[in-house]
mmCIF file of C-alpha atoms in Angstrom:
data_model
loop_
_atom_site.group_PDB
_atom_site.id
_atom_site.type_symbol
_atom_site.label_atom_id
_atom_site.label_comp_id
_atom_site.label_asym_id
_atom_site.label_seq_id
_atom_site.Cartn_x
_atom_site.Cartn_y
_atom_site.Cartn_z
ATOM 1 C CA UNK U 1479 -6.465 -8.736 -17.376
ATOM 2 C CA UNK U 1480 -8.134 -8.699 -13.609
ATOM 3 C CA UNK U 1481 -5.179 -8.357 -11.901
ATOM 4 C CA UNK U 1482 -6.164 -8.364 -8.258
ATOM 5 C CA UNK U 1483 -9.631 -8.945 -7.382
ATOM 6 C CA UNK U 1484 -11.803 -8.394 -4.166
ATOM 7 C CA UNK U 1485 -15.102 -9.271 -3.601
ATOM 8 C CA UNK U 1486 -17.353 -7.425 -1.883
ATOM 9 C CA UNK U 1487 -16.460 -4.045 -2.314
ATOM 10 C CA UNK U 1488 -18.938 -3.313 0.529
ATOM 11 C CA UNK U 1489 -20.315 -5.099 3.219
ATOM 12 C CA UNK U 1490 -22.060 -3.654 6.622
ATOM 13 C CA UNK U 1491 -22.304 -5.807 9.369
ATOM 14 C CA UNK U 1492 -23.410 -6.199 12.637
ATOM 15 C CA UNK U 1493 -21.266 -6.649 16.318
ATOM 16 C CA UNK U 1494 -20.377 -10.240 16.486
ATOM 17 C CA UNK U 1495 -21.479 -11.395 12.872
ATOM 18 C CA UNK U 1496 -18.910 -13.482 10.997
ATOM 19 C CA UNK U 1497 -17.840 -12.822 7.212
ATOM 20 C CA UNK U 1498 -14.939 -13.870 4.666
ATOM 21 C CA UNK U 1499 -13.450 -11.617 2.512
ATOM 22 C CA UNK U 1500 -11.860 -12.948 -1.024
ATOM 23 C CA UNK U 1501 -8.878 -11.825 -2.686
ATOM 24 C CA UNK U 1502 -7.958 -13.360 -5.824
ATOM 25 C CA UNK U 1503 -5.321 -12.905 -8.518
ATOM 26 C CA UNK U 1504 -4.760 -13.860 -11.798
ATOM 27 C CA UNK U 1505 -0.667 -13.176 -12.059
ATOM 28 C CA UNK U 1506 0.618 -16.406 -10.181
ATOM 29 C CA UNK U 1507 2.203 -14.312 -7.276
ATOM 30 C CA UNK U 1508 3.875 -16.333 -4.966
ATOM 31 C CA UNK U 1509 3.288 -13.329 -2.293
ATOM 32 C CA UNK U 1510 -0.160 -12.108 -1.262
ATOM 33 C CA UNK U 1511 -0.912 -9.891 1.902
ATOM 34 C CA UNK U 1512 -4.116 -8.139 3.937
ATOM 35 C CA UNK U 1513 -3.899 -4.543 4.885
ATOM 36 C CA UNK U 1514 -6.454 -1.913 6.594
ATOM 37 C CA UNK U 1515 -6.600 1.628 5.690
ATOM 38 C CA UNK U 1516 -7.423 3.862 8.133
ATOM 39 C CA UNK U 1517 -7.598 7.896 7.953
ATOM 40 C CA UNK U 1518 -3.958 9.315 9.003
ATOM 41 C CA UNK U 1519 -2.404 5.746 9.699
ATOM 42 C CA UNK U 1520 -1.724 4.787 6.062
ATOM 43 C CA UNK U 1521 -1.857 0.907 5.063
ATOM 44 C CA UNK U 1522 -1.005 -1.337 7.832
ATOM 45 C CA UNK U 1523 -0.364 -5.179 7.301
ATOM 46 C CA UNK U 1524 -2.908 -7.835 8.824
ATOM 47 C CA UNK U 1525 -1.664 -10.930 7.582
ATOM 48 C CA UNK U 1526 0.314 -12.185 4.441
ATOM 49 C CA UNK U 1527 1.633 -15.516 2.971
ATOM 50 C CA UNK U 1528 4.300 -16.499 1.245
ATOM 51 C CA UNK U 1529 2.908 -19.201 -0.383
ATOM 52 C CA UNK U 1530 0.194 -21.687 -1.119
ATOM 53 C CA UNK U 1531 -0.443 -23.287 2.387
ATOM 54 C CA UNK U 1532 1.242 -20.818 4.110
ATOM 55 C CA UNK U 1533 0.784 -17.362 6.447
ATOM 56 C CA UNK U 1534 2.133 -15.373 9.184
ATOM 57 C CA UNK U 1535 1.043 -12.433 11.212
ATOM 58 C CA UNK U 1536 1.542 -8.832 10.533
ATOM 59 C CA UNK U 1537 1.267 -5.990 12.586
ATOM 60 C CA UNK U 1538 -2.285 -5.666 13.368
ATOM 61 C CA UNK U 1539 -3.424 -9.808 13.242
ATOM 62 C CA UNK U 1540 -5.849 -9.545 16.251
ATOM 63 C CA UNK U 1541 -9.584 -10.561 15.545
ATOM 64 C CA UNK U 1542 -8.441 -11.612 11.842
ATOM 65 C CA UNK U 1543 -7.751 -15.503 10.742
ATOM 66 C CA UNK U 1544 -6.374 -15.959 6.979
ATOM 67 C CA UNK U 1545 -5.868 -18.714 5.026
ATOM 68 C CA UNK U 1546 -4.464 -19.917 1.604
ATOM 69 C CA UNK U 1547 -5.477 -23.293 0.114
ATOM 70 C CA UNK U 1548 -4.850 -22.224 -3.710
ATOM 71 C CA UNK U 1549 -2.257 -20.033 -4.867
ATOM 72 C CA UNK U 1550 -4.581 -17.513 -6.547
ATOM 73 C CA UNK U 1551 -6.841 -16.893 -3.600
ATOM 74 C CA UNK U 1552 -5.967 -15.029 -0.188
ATOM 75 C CA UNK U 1553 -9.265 -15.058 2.085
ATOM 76 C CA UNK U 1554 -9.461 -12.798 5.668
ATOM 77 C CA UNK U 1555 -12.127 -13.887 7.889
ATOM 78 C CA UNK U 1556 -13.403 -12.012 11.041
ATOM 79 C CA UNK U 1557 -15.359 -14.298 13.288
ATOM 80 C CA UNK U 1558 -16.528 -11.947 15.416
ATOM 81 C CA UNK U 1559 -16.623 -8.783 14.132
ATOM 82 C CA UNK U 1560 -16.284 -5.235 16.342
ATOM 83 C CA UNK U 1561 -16.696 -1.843 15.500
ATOM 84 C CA UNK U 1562 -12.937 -1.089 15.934
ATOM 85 C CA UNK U 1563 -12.564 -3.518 12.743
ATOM 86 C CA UNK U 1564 -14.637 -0.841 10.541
ATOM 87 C CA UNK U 1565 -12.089 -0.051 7.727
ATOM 88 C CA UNK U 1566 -11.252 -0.072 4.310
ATOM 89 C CA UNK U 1567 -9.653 -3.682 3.533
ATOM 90 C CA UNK U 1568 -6.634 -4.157 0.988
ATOM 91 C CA UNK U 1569 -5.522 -7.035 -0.432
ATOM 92 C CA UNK U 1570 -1.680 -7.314 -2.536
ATOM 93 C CA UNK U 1571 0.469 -9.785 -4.285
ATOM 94 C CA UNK U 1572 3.437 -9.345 -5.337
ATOM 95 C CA UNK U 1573 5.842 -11.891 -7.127
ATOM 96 C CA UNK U 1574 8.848 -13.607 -5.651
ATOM 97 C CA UNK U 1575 11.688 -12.255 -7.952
ATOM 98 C CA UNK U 1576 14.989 -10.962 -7.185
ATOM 99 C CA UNK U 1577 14.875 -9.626 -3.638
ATOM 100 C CA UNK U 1578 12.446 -7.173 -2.127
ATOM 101 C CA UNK U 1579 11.992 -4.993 -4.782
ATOM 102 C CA UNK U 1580 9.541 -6.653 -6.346
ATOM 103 C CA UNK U 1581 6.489 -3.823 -6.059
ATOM 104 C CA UNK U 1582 3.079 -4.936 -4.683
ATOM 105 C CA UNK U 1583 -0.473 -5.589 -6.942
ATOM 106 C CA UNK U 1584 -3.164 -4.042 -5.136
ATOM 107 C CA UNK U 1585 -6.740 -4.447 -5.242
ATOM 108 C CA UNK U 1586 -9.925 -2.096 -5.136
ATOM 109 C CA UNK U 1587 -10.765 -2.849 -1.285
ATOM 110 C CA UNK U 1588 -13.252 -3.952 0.263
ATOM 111 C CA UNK U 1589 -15.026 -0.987 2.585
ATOM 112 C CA UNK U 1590 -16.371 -3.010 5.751
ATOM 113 C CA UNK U 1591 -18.595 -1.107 8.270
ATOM 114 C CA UNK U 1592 -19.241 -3.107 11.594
ATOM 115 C CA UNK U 1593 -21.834 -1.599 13.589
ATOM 116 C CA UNK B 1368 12.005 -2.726 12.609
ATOM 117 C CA UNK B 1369 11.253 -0.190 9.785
ATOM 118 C CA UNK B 1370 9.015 2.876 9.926
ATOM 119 C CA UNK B 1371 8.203 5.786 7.966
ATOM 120 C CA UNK B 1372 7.376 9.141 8.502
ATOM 121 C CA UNK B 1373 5.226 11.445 6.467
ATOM 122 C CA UNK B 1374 5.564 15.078 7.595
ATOM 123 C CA UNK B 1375 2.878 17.021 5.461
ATOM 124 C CA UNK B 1376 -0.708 15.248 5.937
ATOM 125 C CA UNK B 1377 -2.562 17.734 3.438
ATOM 126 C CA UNK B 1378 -0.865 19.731 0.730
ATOM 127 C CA UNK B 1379 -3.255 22.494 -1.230
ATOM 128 C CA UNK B 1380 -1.439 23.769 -4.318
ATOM 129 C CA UNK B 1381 -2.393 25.600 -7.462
ATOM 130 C CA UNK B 1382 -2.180 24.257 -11.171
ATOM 131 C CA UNK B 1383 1.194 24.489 -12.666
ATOM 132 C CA UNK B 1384 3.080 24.887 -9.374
ATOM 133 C CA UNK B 1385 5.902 22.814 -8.074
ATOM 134 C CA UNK B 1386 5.629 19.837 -5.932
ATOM 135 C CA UNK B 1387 7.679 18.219 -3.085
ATOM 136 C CA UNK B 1388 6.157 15.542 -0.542
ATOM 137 C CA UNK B 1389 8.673 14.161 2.127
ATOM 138 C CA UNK B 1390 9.473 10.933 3.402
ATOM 139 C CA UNK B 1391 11.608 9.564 5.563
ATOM 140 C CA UNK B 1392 12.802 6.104 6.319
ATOM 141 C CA UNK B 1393 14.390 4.223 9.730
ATOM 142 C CA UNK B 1394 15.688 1.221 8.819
ATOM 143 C CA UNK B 1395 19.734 -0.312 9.385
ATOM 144 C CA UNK B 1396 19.872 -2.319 6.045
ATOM 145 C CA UNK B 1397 19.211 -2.429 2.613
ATOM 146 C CA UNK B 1398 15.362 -0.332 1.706
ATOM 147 C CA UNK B 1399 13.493 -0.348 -1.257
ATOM 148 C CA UNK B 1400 11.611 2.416 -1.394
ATOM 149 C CA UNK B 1401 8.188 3.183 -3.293
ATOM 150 C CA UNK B 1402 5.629 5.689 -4.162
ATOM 151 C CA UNK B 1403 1.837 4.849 -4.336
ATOM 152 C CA UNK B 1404 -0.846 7.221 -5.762
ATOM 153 C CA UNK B 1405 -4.403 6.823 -4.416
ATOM 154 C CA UNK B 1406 -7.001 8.165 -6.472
ATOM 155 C CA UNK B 1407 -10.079 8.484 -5.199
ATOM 156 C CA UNK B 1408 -12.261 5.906 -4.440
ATOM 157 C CA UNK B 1409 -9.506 3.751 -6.219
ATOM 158 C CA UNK B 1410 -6.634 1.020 -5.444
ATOM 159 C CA UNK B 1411 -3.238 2.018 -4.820
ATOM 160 C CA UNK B 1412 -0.937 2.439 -7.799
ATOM 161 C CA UNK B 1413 2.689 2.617 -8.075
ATOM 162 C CA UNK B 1414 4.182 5.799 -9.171
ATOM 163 C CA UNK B 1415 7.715 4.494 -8.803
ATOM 164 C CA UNK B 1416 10.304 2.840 -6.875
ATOM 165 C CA UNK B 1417 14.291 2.860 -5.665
ATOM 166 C CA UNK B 1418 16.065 -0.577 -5.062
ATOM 167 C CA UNK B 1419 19.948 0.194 -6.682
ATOM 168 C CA UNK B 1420 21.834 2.319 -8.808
ATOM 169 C CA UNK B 1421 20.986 6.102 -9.656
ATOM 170 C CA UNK B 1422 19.134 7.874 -6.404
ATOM 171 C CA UNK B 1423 17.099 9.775 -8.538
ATOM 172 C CA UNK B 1424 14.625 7.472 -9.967
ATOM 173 C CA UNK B 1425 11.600 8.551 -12.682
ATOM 174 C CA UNK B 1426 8.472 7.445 -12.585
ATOM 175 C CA UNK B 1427 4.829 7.687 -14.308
ATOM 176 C CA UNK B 1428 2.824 10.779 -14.578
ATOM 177 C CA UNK B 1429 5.974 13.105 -14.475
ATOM 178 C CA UNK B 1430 6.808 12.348 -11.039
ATOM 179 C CA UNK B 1431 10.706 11.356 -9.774
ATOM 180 C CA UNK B 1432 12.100 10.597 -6.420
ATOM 181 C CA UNK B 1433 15.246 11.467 -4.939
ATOM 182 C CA UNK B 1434 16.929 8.797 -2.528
ATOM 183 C CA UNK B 1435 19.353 10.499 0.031
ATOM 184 C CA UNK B 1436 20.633 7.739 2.060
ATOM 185 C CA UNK B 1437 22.522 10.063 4.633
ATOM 186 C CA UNK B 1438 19.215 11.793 5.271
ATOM 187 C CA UNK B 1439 17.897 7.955 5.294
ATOM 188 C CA UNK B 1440 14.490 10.231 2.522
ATOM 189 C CA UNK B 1441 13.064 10.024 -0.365
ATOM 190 C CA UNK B 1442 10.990 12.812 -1.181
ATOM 191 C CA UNK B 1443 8.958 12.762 -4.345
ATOM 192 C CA UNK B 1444 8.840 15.783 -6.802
ATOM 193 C CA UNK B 1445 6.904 16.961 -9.841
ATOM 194 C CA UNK B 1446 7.524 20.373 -11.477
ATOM 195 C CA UNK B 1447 4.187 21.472 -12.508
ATOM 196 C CA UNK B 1448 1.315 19.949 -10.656
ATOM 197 C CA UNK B 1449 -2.333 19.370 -12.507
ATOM 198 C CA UNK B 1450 -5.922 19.075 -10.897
ATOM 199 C CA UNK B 1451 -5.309 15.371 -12.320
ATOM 200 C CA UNK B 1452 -2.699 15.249 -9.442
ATOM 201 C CA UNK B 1453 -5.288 14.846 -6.814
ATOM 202 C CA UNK B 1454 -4.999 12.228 -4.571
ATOM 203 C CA UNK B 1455 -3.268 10.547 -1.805
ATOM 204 C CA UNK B 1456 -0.099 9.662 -1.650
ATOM 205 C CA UNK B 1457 2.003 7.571 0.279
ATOM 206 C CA UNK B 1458 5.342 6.631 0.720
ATOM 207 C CA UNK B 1459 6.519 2.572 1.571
ATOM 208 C CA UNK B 1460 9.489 0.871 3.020
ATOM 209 C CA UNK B 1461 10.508 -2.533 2.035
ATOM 210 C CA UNK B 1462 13.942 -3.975 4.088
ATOM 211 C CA UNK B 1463 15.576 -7.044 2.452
ATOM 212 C CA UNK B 1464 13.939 -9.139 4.521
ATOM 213 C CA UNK B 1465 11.790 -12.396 4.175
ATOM 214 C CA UNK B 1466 8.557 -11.189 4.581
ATOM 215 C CA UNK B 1467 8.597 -8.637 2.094
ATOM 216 C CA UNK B 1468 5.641 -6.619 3.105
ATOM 217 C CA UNK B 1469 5.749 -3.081 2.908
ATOM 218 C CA UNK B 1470 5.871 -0.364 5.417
ATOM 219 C CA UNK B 1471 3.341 2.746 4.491
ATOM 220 C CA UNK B 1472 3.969 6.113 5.700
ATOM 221 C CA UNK B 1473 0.599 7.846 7.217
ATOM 222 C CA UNK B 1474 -0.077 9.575 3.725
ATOM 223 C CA UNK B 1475 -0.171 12.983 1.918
ATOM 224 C CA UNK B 1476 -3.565 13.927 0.905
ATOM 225 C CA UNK B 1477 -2.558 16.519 -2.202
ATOM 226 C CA UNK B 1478 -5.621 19.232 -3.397
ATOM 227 C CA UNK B 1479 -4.909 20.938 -6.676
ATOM 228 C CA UNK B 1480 -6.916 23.689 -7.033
ATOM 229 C CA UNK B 1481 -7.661 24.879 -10.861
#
């Protein structure tokens, strides 16, 4: 019973190094989103997708490409990665449902360090 | 557009004592509205939610929120707080719209001291 499942948990990199980040989950969500947690600003939404093939921008998409080619996977890729991306990374699903009330699965995060 | 507003960043009570954590909401329409626990070093987890019916909603752990819509909050509440109760917690805004993503307040980082 994985639930939702990131991989890596923690990665360090270097200014201008490239890296994907995985989310997978197991409870055929039709909804899957990427967040960043930063001290004092709560969660805040990179990118999401409301289904297989599809995404769309959040609030905070800048530097950050996404894509969904299978339903159970939800990858965020920087390609060029700056310090100002150094967070802890968040990845949800939630099922479609009856409205919005549907609440969102979340992962264990992925702590990225960009130096 | 939606936002939400968390007015107490760090909260230090004792065992046993009472708990309230604020949150408001700006948004026109329709909200769901959640609670999500953080404990430490571990994924969000939700503690409960409002979408219809009774404004005071129950959740896990002992914890219920009220839903006031003419003071557009929804302030969570536990009687009798434990050192268990330590974490982070933050409050999230859903409208009815299409995208469905939520909204996060900044957080409440909650110390209970044994």
């Amino acid at each position: 019973n994985a639930g939702v499942t990131q991989t890596p948990k923690f990665r360090v990199l270097k200014t201008g190094q490239s890296m994907t980040l995985l989310c997978a989950q197991d409870m055929n969500h039709e909804y899957m989103y990427w967040y960043r947690q930063d001290p004092g600003m709560g969660l805040r939404l990179i990118h999401y997708s409301v289904g297989e093939g599809t995404t769309a921008k959040g609030e905070v998409p800048d530097g950050y490409n996404v894509s969904r080619l299978k339903k159970q996977n939800f990858l965020l890729g920087l390609e060029s990665a700056a310090p100002s991306q150094t967070s802890v990374y968040f990845c949800a699903s939630s099922y479609l449902g009856q409205g919005a009330s549907q609440p969102q699965h979340f992962g264990d995060g992925t702590r990225l360090s960009i130096l | 557009a939606q936002s939400v507003s968390q007015h107490n960043h760090h909260v230090i009570l004792s065992e046993a004592a009472s708990l309230e954590l604020g949150c408001n909401y700006s948004y026109g329409g329709t909200v769901n509205l959640f609670w999500y626990v953080q404990y430490p070093g571990q994924h969000l987890q939700l503690l409960l939610k409002y979408f219809s019916g009774d404004p005071l909603v129950k959740g896990i752990k002992g914890f219920e929120a009220e839903f006031i819509k003419s003071k557009f909050s929804f302030n969570l509440r536990k009687p009798s707080v434990q050192w268990s109760d330590t974490a982070e917690y933050f409050c999230a805004v859903n409208g009815d719209t299409g995208r469905r993503a939520l909204t996060f307040g900044s957080g409440t980082r909650l110390q209970v001291q044994p």
